[in-house]
XYZ file of N, CA and C in Angstrom:
198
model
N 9.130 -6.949 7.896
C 10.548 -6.749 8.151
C 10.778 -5.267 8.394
N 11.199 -4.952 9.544
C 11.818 -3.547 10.019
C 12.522 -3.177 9.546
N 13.717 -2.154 9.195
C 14.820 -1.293 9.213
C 15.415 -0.573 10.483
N 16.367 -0.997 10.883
C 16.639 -0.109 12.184
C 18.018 0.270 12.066
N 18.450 1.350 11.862
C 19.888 2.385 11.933
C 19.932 2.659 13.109
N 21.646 1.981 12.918
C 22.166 2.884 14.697
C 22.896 4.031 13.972
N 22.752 4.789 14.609
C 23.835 6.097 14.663
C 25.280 6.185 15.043
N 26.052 6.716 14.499
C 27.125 6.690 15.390
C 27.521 7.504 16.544
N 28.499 6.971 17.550
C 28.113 7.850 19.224
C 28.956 8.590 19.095
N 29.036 9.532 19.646
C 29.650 10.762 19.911
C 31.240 10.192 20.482
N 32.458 10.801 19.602
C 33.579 10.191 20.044
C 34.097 8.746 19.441
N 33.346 8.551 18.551
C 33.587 7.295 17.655
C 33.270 8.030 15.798
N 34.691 8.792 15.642
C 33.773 9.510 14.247
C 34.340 8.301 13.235
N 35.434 6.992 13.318
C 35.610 6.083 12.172
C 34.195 5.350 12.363
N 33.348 5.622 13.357
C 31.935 4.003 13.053
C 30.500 5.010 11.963
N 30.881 4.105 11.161
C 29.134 4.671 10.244
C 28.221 4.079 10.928
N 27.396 4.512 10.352
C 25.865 4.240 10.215
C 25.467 2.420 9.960
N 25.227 1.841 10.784
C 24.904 0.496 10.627
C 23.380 0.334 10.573
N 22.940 -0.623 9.277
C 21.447 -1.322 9.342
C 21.366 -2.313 8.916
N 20.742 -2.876 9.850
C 19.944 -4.081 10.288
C 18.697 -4.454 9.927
N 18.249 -6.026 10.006
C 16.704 -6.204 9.703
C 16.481 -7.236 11.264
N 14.950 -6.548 11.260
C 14.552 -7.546 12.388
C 13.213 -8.163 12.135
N 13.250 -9.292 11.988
C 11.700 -9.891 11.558
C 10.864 -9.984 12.007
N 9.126 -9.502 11.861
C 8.430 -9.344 12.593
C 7.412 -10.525 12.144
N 7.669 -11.459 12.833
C 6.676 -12.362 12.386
C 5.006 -11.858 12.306
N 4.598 -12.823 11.528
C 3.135 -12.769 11.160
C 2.528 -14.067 11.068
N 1.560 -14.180 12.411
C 0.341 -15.399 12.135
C 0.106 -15.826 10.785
N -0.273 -16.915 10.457
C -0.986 -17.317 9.314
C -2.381 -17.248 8.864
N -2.672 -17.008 10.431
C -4.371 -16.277 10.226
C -4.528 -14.712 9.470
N -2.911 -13.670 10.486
C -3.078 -12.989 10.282
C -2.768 -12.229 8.907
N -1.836 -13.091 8.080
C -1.800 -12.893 6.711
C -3.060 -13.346 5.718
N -3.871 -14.071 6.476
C -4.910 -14.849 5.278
C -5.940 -13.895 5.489
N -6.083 -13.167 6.601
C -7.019 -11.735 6.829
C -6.887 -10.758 5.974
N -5.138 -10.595 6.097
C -4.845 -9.401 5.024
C -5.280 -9.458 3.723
N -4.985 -10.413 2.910
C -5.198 -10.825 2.110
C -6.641 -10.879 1.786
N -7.744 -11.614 2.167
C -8.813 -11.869 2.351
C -9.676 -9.874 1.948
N -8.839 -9.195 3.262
C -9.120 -7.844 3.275
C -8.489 -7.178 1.798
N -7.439 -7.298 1.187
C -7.345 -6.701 -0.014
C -8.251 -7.173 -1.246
N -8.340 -8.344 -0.917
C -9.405 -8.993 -2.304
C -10.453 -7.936 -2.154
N -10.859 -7.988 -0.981
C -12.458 -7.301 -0.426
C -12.389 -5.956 -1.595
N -11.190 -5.160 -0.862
C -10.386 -3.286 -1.446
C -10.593 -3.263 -2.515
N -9.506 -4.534 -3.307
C -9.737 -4.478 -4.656
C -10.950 -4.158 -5.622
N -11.784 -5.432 -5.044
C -13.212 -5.648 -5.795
C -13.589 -4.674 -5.423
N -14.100 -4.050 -4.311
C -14.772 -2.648 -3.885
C -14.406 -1.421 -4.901
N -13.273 -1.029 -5.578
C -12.116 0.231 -5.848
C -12.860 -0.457 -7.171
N -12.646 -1.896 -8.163
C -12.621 -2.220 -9.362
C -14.418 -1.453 -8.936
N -15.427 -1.679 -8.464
C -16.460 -1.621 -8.854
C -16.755 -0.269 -8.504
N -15.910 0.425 -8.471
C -16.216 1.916 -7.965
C -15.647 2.411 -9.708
N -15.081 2.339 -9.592
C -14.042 2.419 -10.927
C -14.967 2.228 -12.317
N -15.730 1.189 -12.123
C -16.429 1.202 -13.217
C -18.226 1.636 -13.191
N -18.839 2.237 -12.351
C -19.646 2.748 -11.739
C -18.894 4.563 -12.514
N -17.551 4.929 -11.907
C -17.593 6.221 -12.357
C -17.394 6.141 -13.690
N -16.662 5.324 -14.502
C -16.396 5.052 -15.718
C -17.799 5.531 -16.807
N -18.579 4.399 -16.104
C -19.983 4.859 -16.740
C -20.575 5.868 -16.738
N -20.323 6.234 -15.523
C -20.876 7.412 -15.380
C -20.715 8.857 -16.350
N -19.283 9.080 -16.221
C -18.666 10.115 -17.409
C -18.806 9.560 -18.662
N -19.142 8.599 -19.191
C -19.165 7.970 -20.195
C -20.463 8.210 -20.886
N -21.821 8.580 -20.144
C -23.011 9.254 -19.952
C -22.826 10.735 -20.068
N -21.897 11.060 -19.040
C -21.467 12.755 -19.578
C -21.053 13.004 -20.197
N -20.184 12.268 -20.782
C -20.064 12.840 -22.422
C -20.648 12.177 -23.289
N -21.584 11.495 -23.469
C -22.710 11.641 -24.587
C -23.779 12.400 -25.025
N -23.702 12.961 -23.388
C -25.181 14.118 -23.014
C -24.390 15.412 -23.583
N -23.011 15.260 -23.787
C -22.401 16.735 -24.032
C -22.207 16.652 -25.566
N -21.762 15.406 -26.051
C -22.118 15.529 -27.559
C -23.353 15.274 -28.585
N -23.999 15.342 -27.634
C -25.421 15.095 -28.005
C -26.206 16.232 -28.010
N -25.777 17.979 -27.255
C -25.805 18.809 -27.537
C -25.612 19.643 -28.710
């Protein structure tokens, strides 16, 4: 869904600012992609996430282990 503001024209100073919605449809393929593609992000980011987790979690044992 868009947002689109008209302005008001020059010589009309009682008209405000008007907004509108205009719907941008979306395939059903092309939402089950999106989707499909964030699961992917997610899991990718969660397993990055816990990869660095461990990681510092190692650096500071090596630092109190000093």
């Amino acid at each position: 869904v868009q947002t689109i503001a008209h302005n008001s024209q020059v010589g009309h100073k009682d008209r405000k600012a008007q907004t509108g919605t205009v719907n941008d449809p979306i395939s059903l393929d092309e939402l089950a992609a999106l989707d499909a593609d964030n699961k992917r992000l997610k899991r990718l980011l969660a397993e990055q996430l816990r990869a660095q987790n461990l990681w510092l979690k190692k650096k500071l044992e090596r630092s109190y282990a000093d």
